[in-house]
PDB file of N, CA and C in Angstrom:
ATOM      1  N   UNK A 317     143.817-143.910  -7.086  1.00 85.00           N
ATOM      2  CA  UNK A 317     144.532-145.161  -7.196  1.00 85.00           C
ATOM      3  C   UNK A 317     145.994-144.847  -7.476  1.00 85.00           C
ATOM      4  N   UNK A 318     147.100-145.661  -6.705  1.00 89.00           N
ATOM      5  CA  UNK A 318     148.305-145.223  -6.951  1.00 89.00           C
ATOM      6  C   UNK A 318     148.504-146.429  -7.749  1.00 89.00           C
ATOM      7  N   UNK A 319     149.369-146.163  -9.030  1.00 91.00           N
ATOM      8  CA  UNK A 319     149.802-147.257 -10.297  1.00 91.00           C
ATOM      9  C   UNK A 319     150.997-147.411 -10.029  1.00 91.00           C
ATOM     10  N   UNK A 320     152.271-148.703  -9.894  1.00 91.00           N
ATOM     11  CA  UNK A 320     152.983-148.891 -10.336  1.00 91.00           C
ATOM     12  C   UNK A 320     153.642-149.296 -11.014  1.00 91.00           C
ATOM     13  N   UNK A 321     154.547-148.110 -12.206  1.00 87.00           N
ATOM     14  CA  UNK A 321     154.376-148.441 -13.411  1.00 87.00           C
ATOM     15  C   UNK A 321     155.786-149.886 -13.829  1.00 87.00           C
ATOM     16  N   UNK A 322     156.898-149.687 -12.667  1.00 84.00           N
ATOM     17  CA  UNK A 322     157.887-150.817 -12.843  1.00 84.00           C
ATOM     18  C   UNK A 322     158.809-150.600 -11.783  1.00 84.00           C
ATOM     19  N   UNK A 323     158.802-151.719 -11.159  1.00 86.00           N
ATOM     20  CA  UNK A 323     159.563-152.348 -10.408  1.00 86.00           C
ATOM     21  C   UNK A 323     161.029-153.658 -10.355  1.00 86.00           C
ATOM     22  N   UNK A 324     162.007-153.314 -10.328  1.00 87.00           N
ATOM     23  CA  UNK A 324     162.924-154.142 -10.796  1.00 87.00           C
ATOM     24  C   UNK A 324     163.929-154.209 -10.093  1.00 87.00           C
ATOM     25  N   UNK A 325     164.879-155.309  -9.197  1.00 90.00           N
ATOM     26  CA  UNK A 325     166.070-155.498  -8.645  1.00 90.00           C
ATOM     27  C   UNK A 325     166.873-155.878  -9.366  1.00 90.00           C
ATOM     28  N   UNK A 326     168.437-155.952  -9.280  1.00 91.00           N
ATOM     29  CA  UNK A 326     169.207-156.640  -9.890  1.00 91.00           C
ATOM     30  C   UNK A 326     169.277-158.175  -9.582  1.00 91.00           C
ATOM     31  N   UNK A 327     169.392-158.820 -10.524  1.00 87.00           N
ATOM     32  CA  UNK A 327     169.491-160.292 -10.216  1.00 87.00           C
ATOM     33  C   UNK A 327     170.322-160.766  -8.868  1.00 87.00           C
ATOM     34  N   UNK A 328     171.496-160.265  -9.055  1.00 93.00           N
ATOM     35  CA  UNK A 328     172.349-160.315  -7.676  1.00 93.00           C
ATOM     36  C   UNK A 328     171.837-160.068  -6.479  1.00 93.00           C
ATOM     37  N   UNK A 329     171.018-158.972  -6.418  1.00 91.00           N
ATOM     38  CA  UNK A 329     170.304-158.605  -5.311  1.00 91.00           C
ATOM     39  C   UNK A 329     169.075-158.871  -4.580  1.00 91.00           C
ATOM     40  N   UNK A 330     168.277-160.076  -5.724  1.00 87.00           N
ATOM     41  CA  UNK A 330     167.066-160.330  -5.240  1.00 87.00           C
ATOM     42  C   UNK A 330     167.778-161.705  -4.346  1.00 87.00           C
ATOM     43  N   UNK A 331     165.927-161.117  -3.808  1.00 88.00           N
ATOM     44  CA  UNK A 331     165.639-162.309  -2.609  1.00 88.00           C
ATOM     45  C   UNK A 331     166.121-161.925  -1.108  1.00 88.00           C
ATOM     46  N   UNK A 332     166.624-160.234  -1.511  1.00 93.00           N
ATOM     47  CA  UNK A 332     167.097-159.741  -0.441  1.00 93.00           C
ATOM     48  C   UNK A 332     166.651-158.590   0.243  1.00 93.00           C
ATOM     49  N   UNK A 333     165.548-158.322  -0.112  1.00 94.00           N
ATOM     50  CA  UNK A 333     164.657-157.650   0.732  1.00 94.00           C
ATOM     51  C   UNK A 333     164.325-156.579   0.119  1.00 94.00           C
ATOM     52  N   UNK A 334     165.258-155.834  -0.906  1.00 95.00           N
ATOM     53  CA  UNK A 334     165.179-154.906  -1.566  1.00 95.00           C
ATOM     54  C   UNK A 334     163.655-154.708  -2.370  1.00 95.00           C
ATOM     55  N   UNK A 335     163.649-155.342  -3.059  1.00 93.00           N
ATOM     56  CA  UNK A 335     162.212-155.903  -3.703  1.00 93.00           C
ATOM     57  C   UNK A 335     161.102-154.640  -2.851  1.00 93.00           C
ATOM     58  N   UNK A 336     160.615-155.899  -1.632  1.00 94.00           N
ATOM     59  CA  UNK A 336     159.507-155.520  -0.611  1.00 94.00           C
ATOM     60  C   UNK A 336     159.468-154.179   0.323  1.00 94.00           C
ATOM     61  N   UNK A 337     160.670-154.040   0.485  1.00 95.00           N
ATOM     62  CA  UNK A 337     161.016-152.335   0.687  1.00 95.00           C
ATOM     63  C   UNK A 337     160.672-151.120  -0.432  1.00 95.00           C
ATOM     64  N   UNK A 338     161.159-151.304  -1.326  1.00 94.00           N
ATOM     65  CA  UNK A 338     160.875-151.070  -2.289  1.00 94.00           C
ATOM     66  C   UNK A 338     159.259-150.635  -2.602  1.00 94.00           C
ATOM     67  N   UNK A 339     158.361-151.890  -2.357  1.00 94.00           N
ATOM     68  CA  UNK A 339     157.259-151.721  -2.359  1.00 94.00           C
ATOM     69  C   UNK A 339     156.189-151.575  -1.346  1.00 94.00           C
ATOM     70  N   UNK A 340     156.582-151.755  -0.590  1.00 94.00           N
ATOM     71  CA  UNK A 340     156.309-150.834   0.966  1.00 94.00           C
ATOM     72  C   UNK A 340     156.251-148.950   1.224  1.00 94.00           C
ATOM     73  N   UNK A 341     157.373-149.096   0.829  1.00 95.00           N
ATOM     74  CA  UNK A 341     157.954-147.360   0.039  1.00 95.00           C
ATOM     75  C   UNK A 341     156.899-146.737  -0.700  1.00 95.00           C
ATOM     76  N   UNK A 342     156.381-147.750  -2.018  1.00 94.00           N
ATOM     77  CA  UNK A 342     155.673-147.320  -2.618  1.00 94.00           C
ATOM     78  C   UNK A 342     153.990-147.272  -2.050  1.00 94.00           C
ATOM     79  N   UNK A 343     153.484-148.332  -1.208  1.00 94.00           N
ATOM     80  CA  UNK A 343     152.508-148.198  -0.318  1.00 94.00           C
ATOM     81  C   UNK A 343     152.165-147.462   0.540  1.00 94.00           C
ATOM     82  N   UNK A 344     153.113-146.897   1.242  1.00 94.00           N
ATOM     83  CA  UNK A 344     153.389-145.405   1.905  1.00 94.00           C
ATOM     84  C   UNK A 344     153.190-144.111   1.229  1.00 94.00           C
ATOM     85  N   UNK A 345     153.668-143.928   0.132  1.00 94.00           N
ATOM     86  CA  UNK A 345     153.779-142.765  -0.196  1.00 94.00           C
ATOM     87  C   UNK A 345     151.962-142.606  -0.789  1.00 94.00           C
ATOM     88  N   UNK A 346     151.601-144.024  -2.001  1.00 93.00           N
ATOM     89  CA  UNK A 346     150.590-143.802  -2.084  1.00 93.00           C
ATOM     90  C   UNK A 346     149.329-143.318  -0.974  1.00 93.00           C
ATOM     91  N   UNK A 347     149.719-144.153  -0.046  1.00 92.00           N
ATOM     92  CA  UNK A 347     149.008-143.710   1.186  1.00 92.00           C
ATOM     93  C   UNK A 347     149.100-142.335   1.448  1.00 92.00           C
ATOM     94  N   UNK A 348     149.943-141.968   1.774  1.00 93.00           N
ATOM     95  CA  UNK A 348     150.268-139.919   1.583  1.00 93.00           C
ATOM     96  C   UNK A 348     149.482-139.260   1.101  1.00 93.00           C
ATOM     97  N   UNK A 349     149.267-139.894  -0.055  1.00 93.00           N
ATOM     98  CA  UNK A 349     148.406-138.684  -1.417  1.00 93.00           C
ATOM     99  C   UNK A 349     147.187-139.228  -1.280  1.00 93.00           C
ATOM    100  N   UNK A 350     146.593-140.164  -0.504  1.00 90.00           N
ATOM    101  CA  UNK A 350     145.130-140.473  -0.348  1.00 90.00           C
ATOM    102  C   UNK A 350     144.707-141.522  -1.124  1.00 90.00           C
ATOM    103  N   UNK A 351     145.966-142.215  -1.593  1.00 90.00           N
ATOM    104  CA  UNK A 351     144.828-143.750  -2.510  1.00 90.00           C
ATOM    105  C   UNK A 351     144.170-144.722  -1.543  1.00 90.00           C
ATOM    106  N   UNK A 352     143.497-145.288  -1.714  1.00 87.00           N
ATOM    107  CA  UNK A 352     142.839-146.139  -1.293  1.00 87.00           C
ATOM    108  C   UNK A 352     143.457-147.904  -1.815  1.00 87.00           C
ATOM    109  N   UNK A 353     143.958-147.720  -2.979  1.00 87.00           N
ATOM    110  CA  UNK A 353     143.886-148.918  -3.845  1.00 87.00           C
ATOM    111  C   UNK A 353     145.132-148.214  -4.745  1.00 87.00           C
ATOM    112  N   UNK A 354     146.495-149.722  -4.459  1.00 90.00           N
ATOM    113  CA  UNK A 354     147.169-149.383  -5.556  1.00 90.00           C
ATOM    114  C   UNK A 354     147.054-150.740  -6.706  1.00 90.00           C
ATOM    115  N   UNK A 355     147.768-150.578  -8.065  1.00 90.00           N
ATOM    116  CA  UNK A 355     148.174-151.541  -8.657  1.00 90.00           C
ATOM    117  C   UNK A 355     149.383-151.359  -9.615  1.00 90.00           C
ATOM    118  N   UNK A 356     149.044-152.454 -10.212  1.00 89.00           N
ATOM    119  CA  UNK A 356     150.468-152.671 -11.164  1.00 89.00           C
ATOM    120  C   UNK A 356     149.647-153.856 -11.990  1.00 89.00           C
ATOM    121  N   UNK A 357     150.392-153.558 -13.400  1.00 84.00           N
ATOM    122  CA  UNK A 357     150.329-154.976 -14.344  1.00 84.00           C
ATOM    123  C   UNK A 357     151.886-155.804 -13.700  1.00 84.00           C
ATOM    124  N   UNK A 358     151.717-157.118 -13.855  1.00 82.00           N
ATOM    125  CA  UNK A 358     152.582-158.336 -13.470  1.00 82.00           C
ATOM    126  C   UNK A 358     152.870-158.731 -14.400  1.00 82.00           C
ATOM    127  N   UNK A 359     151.757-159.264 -15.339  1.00 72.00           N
ATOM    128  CA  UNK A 359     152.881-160.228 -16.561  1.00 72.00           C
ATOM    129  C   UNK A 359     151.392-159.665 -17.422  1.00 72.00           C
ATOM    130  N   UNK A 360     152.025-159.502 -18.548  1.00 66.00           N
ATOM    131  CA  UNK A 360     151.028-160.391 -20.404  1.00 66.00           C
ATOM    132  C   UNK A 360     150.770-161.811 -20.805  1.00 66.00           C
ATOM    133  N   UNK A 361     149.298-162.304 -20.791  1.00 59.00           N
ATOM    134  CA  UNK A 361     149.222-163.341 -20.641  1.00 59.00           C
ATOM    135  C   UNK A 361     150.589-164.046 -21.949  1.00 59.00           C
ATOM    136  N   UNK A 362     151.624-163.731 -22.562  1.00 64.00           N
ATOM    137  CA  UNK A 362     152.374-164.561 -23.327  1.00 64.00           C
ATOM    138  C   UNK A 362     153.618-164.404 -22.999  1.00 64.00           C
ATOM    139  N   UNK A 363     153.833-164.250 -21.509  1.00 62.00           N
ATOM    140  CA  UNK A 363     154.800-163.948 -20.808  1.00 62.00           C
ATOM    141  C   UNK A 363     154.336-164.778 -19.542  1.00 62.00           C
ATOM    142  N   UNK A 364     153.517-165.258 -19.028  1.00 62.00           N
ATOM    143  CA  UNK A 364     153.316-165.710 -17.832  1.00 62.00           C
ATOM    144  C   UNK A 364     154.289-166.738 -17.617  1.00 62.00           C
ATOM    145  N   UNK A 365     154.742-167.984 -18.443  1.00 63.00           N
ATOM    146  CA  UNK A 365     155.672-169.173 -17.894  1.00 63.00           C
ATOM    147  C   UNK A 365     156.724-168.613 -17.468  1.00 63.00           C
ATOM    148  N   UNK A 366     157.525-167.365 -17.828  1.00 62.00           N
ATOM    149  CA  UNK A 366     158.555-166.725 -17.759  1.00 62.00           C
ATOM    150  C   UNK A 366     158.215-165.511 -15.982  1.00 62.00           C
ATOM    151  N   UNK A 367     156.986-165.343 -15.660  1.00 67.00           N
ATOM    152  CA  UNK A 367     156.899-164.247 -14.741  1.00 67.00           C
ATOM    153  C   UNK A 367     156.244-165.147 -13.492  1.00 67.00           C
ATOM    154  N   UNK A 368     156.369-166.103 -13.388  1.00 71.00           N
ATOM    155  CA  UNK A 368     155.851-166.279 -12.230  1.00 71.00           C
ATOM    156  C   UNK A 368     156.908-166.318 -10.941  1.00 71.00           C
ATOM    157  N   UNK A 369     157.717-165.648 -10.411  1.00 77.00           N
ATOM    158  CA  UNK A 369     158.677-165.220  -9.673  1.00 77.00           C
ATOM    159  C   UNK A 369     157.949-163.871  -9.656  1.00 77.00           C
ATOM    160  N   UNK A 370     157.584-163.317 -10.369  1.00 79.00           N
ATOM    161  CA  UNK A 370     156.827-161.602 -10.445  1.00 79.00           C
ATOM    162  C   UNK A 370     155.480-162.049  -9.684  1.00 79.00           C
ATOM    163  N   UNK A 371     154.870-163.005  -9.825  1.00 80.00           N
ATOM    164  CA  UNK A 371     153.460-163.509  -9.624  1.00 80.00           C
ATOM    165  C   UNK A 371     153.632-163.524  -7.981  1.00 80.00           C
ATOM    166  N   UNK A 372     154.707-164.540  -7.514  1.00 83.00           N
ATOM    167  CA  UNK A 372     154.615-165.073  -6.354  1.00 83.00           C
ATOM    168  C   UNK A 372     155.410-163.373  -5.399  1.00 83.00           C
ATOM    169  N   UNK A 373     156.413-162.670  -5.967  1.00 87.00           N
ATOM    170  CA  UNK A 373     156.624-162.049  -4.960  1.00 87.00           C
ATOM    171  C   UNK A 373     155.145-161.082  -5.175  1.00 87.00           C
ATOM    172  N   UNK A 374     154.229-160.489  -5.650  1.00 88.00           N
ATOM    173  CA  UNK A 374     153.724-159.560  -5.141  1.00 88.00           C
ATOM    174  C   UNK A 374     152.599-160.254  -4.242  1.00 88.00           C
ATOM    175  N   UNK A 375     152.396-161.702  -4.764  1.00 87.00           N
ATOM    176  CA  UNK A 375     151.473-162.311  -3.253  1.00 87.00           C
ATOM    177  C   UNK A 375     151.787-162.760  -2.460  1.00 87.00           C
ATOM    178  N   UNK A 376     153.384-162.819  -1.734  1.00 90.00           N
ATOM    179  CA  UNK A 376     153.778-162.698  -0.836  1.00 90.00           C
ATOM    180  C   UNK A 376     153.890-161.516  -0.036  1.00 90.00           C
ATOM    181  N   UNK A 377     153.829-160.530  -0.684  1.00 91.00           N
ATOM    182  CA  UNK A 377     153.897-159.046  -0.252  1.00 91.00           C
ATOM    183  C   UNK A 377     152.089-158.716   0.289  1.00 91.00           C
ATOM    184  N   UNK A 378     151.096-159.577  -0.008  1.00 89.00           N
ATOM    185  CA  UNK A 378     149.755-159.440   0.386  1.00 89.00           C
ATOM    186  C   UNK A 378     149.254-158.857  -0.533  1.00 89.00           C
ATOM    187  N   UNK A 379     149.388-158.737  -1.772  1.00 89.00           N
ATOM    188  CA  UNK A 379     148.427-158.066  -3.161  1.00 89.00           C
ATOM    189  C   UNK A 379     147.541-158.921  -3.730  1.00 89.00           C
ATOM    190  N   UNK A 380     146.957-158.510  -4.019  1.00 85.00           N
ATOM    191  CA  UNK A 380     145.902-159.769  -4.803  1.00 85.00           C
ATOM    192  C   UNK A 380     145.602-159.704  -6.353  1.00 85.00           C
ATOM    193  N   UNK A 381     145.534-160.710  -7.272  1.00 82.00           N
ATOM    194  CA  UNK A 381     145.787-161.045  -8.288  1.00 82.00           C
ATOM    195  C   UNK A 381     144.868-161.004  -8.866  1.00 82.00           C
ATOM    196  N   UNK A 382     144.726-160.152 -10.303  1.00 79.00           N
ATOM    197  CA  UNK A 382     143.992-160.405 -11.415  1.00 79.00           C
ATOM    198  C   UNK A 382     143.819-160.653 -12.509  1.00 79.00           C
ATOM    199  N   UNK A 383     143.325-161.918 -12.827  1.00 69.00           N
ATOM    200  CA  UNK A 383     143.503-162.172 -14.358  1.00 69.00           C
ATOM    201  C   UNK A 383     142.323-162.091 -15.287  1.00 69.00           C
ATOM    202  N   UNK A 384     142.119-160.870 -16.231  1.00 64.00           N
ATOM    203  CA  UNK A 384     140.819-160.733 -16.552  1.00 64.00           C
ATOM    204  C   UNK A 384     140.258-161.220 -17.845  1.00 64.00           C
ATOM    205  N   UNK A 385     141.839-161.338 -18.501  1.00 65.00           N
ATOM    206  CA  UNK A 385     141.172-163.009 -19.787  1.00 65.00           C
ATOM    207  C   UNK A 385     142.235-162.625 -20.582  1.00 65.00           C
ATOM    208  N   UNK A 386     142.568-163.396 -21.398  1.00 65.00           N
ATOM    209  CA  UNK A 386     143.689-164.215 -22.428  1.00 65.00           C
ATOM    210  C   UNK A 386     144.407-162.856 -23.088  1.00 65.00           C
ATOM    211  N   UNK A 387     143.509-161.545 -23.477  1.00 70.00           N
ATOM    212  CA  UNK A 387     144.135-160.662 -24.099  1.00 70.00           C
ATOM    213  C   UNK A 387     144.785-159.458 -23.001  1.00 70.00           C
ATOM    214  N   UNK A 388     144.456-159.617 -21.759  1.00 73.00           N
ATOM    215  CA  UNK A 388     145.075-158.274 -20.777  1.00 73.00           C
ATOM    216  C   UNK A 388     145.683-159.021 -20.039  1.00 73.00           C
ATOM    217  N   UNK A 389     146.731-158.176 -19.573  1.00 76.00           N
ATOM    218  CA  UNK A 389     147.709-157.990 -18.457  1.00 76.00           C
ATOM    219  C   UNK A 389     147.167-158.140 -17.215  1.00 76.00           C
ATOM    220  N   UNK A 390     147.644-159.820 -16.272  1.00 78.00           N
ATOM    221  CA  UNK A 390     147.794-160.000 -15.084  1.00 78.00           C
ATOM    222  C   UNK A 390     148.339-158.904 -14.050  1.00 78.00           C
ATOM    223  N   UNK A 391     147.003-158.652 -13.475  1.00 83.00           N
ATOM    224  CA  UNK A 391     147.036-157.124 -12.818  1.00 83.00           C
ATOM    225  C   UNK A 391     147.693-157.749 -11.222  1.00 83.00           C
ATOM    226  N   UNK A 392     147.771-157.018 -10.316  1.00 86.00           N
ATOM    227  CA  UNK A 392     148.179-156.935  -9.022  1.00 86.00           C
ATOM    228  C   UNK A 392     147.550-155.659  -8.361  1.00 86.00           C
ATOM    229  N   UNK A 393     146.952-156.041  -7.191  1.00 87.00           N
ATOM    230  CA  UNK A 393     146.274-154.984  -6.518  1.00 87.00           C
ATOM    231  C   UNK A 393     146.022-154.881  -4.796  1.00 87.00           C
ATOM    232  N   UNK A 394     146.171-153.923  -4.132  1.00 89.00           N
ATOM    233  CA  UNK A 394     145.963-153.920  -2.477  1.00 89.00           C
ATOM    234  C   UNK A 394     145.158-152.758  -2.312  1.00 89.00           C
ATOM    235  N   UNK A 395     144.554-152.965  -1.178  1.00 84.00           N
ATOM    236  CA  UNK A 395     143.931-152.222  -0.851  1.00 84.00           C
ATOM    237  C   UNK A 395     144.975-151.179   0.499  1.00 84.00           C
ATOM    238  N   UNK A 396     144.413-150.004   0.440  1.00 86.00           N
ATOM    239  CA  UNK A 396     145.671-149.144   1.083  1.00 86.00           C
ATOM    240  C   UNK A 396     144.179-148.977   2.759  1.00 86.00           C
ATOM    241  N   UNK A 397     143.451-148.597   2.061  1.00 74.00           N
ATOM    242  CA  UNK A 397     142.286-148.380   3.514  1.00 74.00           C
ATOM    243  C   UNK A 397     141.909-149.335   4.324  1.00 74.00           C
ATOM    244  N   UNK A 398     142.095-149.487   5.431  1.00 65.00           N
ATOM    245  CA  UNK A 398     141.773-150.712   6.595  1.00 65.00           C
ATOM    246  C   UNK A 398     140.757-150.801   6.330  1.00 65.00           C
ATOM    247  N   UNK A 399     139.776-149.542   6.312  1.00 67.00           N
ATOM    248  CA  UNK A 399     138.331-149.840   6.065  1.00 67.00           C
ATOM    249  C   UNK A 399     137.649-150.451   5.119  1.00 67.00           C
ATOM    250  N   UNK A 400     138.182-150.474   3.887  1.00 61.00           N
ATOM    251  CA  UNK A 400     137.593-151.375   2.451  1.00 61.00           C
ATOM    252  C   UNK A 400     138.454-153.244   2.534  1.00 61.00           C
ATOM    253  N   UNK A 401     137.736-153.866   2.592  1.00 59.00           N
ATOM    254  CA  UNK A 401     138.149-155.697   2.467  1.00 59.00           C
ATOM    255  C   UNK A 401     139.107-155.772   1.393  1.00 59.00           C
ATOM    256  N   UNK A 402     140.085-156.531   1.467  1.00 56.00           N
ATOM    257  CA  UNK A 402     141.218-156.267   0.700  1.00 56.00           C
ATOM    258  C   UNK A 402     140.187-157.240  -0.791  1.00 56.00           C
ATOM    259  N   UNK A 403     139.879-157.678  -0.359  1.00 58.00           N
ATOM    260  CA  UNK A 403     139.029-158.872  -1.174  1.00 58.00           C
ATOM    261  C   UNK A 403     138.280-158.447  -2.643  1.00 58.00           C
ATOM    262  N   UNK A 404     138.504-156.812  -1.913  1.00 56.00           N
ATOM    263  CA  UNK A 404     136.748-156.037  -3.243  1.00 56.00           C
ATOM    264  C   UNK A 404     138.162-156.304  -4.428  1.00 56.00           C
ATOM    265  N   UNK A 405     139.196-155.847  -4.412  1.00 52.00           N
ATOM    266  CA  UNK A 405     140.490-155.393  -4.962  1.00 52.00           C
ATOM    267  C   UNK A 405     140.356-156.347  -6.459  1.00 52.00           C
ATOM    268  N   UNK A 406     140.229-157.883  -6.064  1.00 50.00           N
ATOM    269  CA  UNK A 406     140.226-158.172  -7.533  1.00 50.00           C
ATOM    270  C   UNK A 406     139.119-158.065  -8.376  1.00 50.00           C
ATOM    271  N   UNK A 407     138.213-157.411  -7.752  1.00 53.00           N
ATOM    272  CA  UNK A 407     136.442-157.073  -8.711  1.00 53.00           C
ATOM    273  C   UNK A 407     136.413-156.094  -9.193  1.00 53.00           C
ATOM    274  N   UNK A 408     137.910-154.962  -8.904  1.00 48.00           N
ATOM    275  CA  UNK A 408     137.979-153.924  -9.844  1.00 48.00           C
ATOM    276  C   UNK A 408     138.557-154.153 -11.172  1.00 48.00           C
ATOM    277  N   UNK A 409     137.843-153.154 -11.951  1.00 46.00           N
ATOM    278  CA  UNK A 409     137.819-153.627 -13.425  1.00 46.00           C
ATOM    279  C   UNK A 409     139.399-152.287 -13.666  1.00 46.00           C
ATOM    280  N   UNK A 410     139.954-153.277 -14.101  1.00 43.00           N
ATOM    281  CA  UNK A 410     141.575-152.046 -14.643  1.00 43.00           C
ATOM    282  C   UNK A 410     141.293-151.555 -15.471  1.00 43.00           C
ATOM    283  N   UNK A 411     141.885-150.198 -15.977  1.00 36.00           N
ATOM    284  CA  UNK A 411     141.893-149.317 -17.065  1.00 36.00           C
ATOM    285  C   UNK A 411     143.082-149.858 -17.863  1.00 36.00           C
ATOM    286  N   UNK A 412     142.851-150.139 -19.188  1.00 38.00           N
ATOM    287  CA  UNK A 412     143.681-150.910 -19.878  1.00 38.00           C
ATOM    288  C   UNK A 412     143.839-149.698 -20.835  1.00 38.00           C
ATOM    289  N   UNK A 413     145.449-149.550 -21.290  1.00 36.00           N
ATOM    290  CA  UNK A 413     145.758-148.322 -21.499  1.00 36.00           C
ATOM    291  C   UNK A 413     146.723-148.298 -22.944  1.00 36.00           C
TER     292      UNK A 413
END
């Protein structure tokens, strides 16, 4: 599994593509080293009113969202293998760290 641990544009600069390049970049390379499945935490559930701009770009980017209850971190996840349904992605259980 490739993790990403933080991702960040300058305010000035979002909305400008940088972002999704960015994480494309990072989908690639994971792909390189053989993941199958990357992720990232998105927000702490006592941060969410404040992250949903974080929420919407990584599911615009095609990741899929996990929220696994009130005390962990809103995960984000894709599947890197054509062959696995991008779908299994939110039934994986994250390593909370």
């Amino acid at each position: 599994m490739g993790f990403l641990i933080h991702i960040s544009v300058d305010e000035n600069c979002r909305r400008s593509g940088y972002g999704s390049t960015l994480l494309v970049q990072f989908e690639n390379i994971a792909t390189d080293y053989g993941c199958k499945l990357t992720a990232c935490k998105v927000a702490w559930p006592e941060g969410l009113p404040t992250r949903a701009p974080n929420i919407s770009f990584y599911k615009d980017c095609g990741w899929n969202l996990y929220d696994p209850s009130e005390k962990e971190p809103v995960m984000a996840f894709k599947m890197l293998d054509i062959n696995v349904p991008n779908e299994l992605a939110p039934k994986v259980r994250p390593l909370m760290g």
